[in-house]
mmCIF file of C-alpha atoms in Angstrom:
data_model
loop_
_atom_site.group_PDB
_atom_site.id
_atom_site.type_symbol
_atom_site.label_atom_id
_atom_site.label_comp_id
_atom_site.label_asym_id
_atom_site.label_seq_id
_atom_site.Cartn_x
_atom_site.Cartn_y
_atom_site.Cartn_z
ATOM 1 C CA MET A 506 -0.015 0.008 0.118
ATOM 2 C CA ASN A 507 1.231 3.205 -0.917
ATOM 3 C CA GLU A 508 1.506 6.309 1.308
ATOM 4 C CA GLU A 509 -1.110 8.042 0.024
ATOM 5 C CA ASP A 510 -3.710 4.784 -0.050
ATOM 6 C CA LEU A 511 -2.460 4.093 3.862
ATOM 7 C CA ILE A 512 -3.439 7.479 4.956
ATOM 8 C CA GLN A 513 -6.894 7.170 3.183
ATOM 9 C CA GLY A 514 -7.272 3.743 4.666
ATOM 10 C CA VAL A 515 -6.507 4.926 8.102
ATOM 11 C CA ILE A 516 -8.912 7.953 7.374
ATOM 12 C CA ASN A 517 -11.451 5.506 6.601
ATOM 13 C CA LYS A 518 -10.875 3.271 9.940
ATOM 14 C CA GLU A 519 -9.848 0.030 7.731
ATOM 15 C CA ARG A 520 -8.235 -2.473 9.754
ATOM 16 C CA ASP A 521 -5.480 -3.492 7.237
ATOM 17 C CA ALA A 522 -4.556 0.110 6.818
ATOM 18 C CA CYS A 523 -4.272 0.578 10.654
ATOM 19 C CA ARG A 524 -2.487 -2.430 11.520
ATOM 20 C CA GLU A 525 -0.151 -1.643 8.669
ATOM 21 C CA ILE A 526 0.751 1.517 10.135
ATOM 22 C CA PHE A 527 1.036 0.466 13.652
ATOM 23 C CA ASP A 528 3.290 -2.467 12.246
ATOM 24 C CA MET A 529 5.575 0.247 10.311
ATOM 25 C CA TYR A 530 6.183 3.000 12.881
ATOM 26 C CA SER A 531 5.058 1.033 16.673
ATOM 27 C CA LYS A 532 9.149 0.322 17.007
ATOM 28 C CA LYS A 533 10.350 3.287 16.133
ATOM 29 C CA ILE A 534 8.060 5.577 17.967
ATOM 30 C CA TYR A 535 8.857 3.031 20.937
ATOM 31 C CA ASN A 536 12.307 3.457 20.618
ATOM 32 C CA THR A 537 12.043 7.369 20.326
ATOM 33 C CA ALA A 538 9.779 7.438 23.492
ATOM 34 C CA LEU A 539 12.372 5.060 25.196
ATOM 35 C CA ASN A 540 14.954 7.454 24.677
ATOM 36 C CA PHE A 541 13.012 10.604 25.866
ATOM 37 C CA MET A 542 11.384 8.698 28.863
ATOM 38 C CA GLN A 543 14.357 6.149 30.051
ATOM 39 C CA ASN A 544 11.778 3.631 31.072
ATOM 40 C CA GLU A 545 9.984 1.040 29.412
ATOM 41 C CA GLN A 546 6.447 1.369 30.901
ATOM 42 C CA ASP A 547 6.705 4.865 30.106
ATOM 43 C CA ALA A 548 7.826 4.287 26.398
ATOM 44 C CA GLU A 549 4.948 2.069 26.044
ATOM 45 C CA ASP A 550 2.337 4.545 27.553
ATOM 46 C CA ILE A 551 3.691 7.466 25.097
ATOM 47 C CA THR A 552 3.858 4.764 22.215
ATOM 48 C CA GLN A 553 -0.044 4.186 22.894
ATOM 49 C CA GLU A 554 -0.732 7.689 23.156
ATOM 50 C CA VAL A 555 1.098 8.414 19.805
ATOM 51 C CA PHE A 556 -1.294 5.848 17.777
ATOM 52 C CA ILE A 557 -4.575 7.179 19.706
ATOM 53 C CA GLU A 558 -3.218 10.512 18.282
ATOM 54 C CA ILE A 559 -2.476 9.233 14.715
ATOM 55 C CA PHE A 560 -5.759 7.481 14.682
ATOM 56 C CA SER A 561 -7.854 10.016 16.080
ATOM 57 C CA SER A 562 -6.334 13.007 13.757
ATOM 58 C CA ILE A 563 -4.862 11.428 10.794
ATOM 59 C CA GLN A 564 -7.791 13.790 8.770
ATOM 60 C CA LYS A 565 -5.993 16.480 9.733
ATOM 61 C CA PHE A 566 -2.729 15.772 8.291
ATOM 62 C CA ASP A 567 -1.926 18.081 5.878
ATOM 63 C CA ARG A 568 0.754 16.156 3.679
ATOM 64 C CA LYS A 569 2.892 19.281 3.388
ATOM 65 C CA ALA A 570 5.522 16.785 5.544
ATOM 66 C CA GLY A 571 5.512 13.261 4.872
ATOM 67 C CA LEU A 572 3.958 10.428 7.260
ATOM 68 C CA PHE A 573 7.294 9.574 9.152
ATOM 69 C CA THR A 574 7.895 13.222 9.566
ATOM 70 C CA TRP A 575 4.333 13.537 11.334
ATOM 71 C CA ILE A 576 4.199 10.703 13.341
ATOM 72 C CA TYR A 577 7.539 11.382 14.590
ATOM 73 C CA ARG A 578 6.638 14.943 15.729
ATOM 74 C CA ILE A 579 3.672 13.656 17.697
ATOM 75 C CA ALA A 580 5.949 11.054 19.081
ATOM 76 C CA VAL A 581 8.714 13.964 20.419
ATOM 77 C CA ASN A 582 5.857 16.128 21.564
ATOM 78 C CA LYS A 583 4.144 13.727 23.520
ATOM 79 C CA SER A 584 7.491 12.672 25.364
ATOM 80 C CA LEU A 585 8.491 16.150 25.585
ATOM 81 C CA GLU A 586 4.899 16.914 27.280
ATOM 82 C CA GLU A 587 5.084 14.090 29.886
ATOM 83 C CA LEU A 588 8.799 15.218 30.842
ATOM 84 C CA ARG A 589 6.867 18.422 31.524
ATOM 85 C CA LYS A 590 4.404 17.076 33.405
ATOM 86 C CA ARG A 591 7.095 15.173 35.413
ATOM 87 C CA ASN A 592 9.538 17.749 35.989
ATOM 88 C CA THR A 593 6.175 20.199 36.980
ATOM 89 C CA LYS A 594 5.479 17.330 39.715
ATOM 90 C CA LYS A 595 9.174 16.910 40.662
ATOM 91 C CA ARG A 596 9.623 20.356 41.479
ATOM 92 C CA PHE A 597 6.258 20.559 43.579
ATOM 93 C CA GLY A 598 7.473 17.266 45.277
ATOM 94 C CA LYS A 599 10.724 19.123 46.332
ATOM 95 C CA VAL A 600 8.575 21.993 47.984
ATOM 96 C CA ILE A 601 6.840 19.356 49.653
ATOM 97 C CA SER A 602 10.031 17.592 51.213
ATOM 98 C CA ILE A 603 11.198 21.089 52.359
ATOM 99 C CA PHE A 604 8.211 20.863 54.842
ATOM 100 C CA SER A 605 8.449 17.658 55.978
ATOM 101 C CA SER A 606 11.319 15.295 56.815
ATOM 102 C CA ASP A 607 10.359 12.592 54.160
ATOM 103 C CA PHE A 608 12.917 12.575 51.114
ATOM 104 C CA GLU A 609 12.319 9.097 50.543
ATOM 105 C CA ASN A 610 9.458 10.421 47.684
ATOM 106 C CA LEU A 611 12.753 12.092 45.979
ATOM 107 C CA ASN A 612 13.388 8.587 44.066
ATOM 108 C CA LEU A 613 15.314 8.913 40.886
ATOM 109 C CA LYS A 614 13.442 7.788 37.513
ATOM 110 C CA ASP A 615 13.818 4.215 37.443
ATOM 111 C CA PHE A 616 16.028 3.619 34.310
ATOM 112 C CA SER A 617 15.993 0.546 31.941
ATOM 113 C CA HIS A 618 16.996 0.414 28.650
ATOM 114 C CA PRO A 619 16.978 -3.091 26.523
ATOM 115 C CA GLY A 620 20.216 -4.026 25.279
ATOM 116 C CA VAL A 621 22.659 -1.897 27.624
ATOM 117 C CA LEU A 622 25.185 -4.281 29.012
ATOM 118 C CA LEU A 623 25.186 -4.595 33.044
ATOM 119 C CA GLU A 624 28.417 -3.228 33.482
ATOM 120 C CA ASN A 625 27.590 0.112 31.470
ATOM 121 C CA LYS A 626 24.401 0.585 32.702
ATOM 122 C CA GLU A 627 25.272 3.246 35.431
ATOM 123 C CA ARG A 628 27.041 5.234 32.825
ATOM 124 C CA THR A 629 24.223 5.283 30.057
ATOM 125 C CA LYS A 630 22.255 6.471 33.149
ATOM 126 C CA ILE A 631 24.445 8.795 33.701
ATOM 127 C CA LEU A 632 24.313 10.003 30.175
ATOM 128 C CA TYR A 633 20.671 10.255 30.399
ATOM 129 C CA GLU A 634 20.180 12.102 33.196
ATOM 130 C CA ALA A 635 22.689 14.838 31.627
ATOM 131 C CA ILE A 636 20.507 14.794 28.227
ATOM 132 C CA ASP A 637 17.598 15.288 30.555
ATOM 133 C CA LYS A 638 18.749 18.230 32.155
ATOM 134 C CA LEU A 639 19.204 19.975 28.263
ATOM 135 C CA PRO A 640 16.728 22.578 27.135
ATOM 136 C CA ASP A 641 13.753 20.949 25.092
ATOM 137 C CA LYS A 642 14.921 21.555 21.629
ATOM 138 C CA GLN A 643 18.397 20.539 22.346
ATOM 139 C CA LYS A 644 17.355 17.253 23.656
ATOM 140 C CA SER A 645 15.192 16.874 20.969
ATOM 141 C CA ALA A 646 17.781 17.481 18.296
ATOM 142 C CA TYR A 647 19.966 15.448 19.931
ATOM 143 C CA ILE A 648 18.260 12.369 20.949
ATOM 144 C CA LEU A 649 16.968 12.161 17.148
ATOM 145 C CA CYS A 650 20.289 12.799 15.544
ATOM 146 C CA LYS A 651 22.848 11.097 17.794
ATOM 147 C CA ILE A 652 20.682 8.222 19.416
ATOM 148 C CA GLU A 653 17.724 7.691 16.940
ATOM 149 C CA GLY A 654 20.156 8.450 13.909
ATOM 150 C CA LEU A 655 18.145 10.459 11.992
ATOM 151 C CA SER A 656 19.722 13.093 9.556
ATOM 152 C CA ASN A 657 19.864 16.814 10.447
ATOM 153 C CA ALA A 658 17.298 17.470 7.465
ATOM 154 C CA GLU A 659 14.875 14.725 9.188
ATOM 155 C CA THR A 660 15.208 15.870 12.380
ATOM 156 C CA ALA A 661 14.711 19.684 10.799
ATOM 157 C CA ASP A 662 11.639 18.434 9.314
ATOM 158 C CA ILE A 663 10.262 16.957 12.444
ATOM 159 C CA LEU A 664 11.327 19.984 14.650
ATOM 160 C CA LYS A 665 10.166 22.260 11.961
ATOM 161 C CA ALA A 666 13.249 23.934 12.086
ATOM 162 C CA SER A 667 16.094 24.985 9.463
ATOM 163 C CA VAL A 668 19.089 22.366 9.057
ATOM 164 C CA SER A 669 21.650 25.142 10.280
ATOM 165 C CA SER A 670 19.295 25.462 13.530
ATOM 166 C CA VAL A 671 19.631 21.805 13.891
ATOM 167 C CA GLU A 672 23.289 21.871 13.565
ATOM 168 C CA SER A 673 23.255 24.775 16.005
ATOM 169 C CA LEU A 674 20.868 22.915 18.449
ATOM 170 C CA LEU A 675 23.417 20.003 18.429
ATOM 171 C CA PHE A 676 26.382 22.131 18.999
ATOM 172 C CA ARG A 677 25.033 23.753 22.089
ATOM 173 C CA ALA A 678 23.519 19.995 23.058
ATOM 174 C CA ASN A 679 27.170 18.855 22.686
ATOM 175 C CA GLU A 680 28.674 21.534 24.645
ATOM 176 C CA ASN A 681 26.130 21.515 27.237
ATOM 177 C CA LEU A 682 26.624 17.675 27.780
ATOM 178 C CA ARG A 683 30.321 18.007 27.887
ATOM 179 C CA LYS A 684 29.697 20.852 30.641
ATOM 180 C CA ILE A 685 27.100 18.581 32.594
ATOM 181 C CA LEU A 686 29.601 15.154 32.585
ATOM 182 C CA THR A 687 32.682 16.946 33.187
ATOM 183 C CA ASN A 688 31.125 18.515 36.702
ATOM 184 C CA PHE A 689 29.620 15.128 37.269
ATOM 185 C CA TYR A 690 32.902 13.321 36.966
ATOM 186 C CA LYS A 691 34.975 16.140 39.019
ATOM 187 C CA LYS A 692 32.165 15.104 41.979
ATOM 188 C CA ASN A 693 32.281 11.577 41.524
ATOM 189 C CA ARG A 694 35.582 10.262 41.093
ATOM 190 C CA LYS A 695 34.485 7.214 41.593
ATOM 191 C CA PHE A 696 33.377 6.760 37.852
ATOM 192 C CA LEU A 697 36.784 7.474 36.768
ATOM 193 C CA LYS A 698 37.959 4.228 37.409
#
């Protein structure tokens, strides 16, 4: 089925078209969400939300960008939206904890990423925590280009930015990550072994 027939099939709620679009994009969406959320259950939830959005709003798809770009944009936006909600809750939790002696509520996010070897899991967790500290646009560009392996042009389409803007975001993300990780390793010498 070509892209236009596939889109029309999903608009018409045809089971085969819906199954095909799910089969084509579910793993990519899940991996993108996992890179943002750093937790398998959260990535599954985001993936479900993305497909709900796709199936409920595909008639609004303007076809200026490709279907792939539109779907990735939804996945990135849903992931960032969830991270913003969490950061708001986390800040509120910290304020509450200042007024109570219960600091147990401030657990770090559970980190789980398939394929990471046990001995590298802690370093990978540190990297993802550093990525999580980047501003949203830098984080999105970095994850899409450096982790997902998309080209600068594909990332620019997804982020609705120019290629030069993506290059600038990647440069700033690399600089910020270098600073964050350098500071972390200076404070935590045990990881330098």
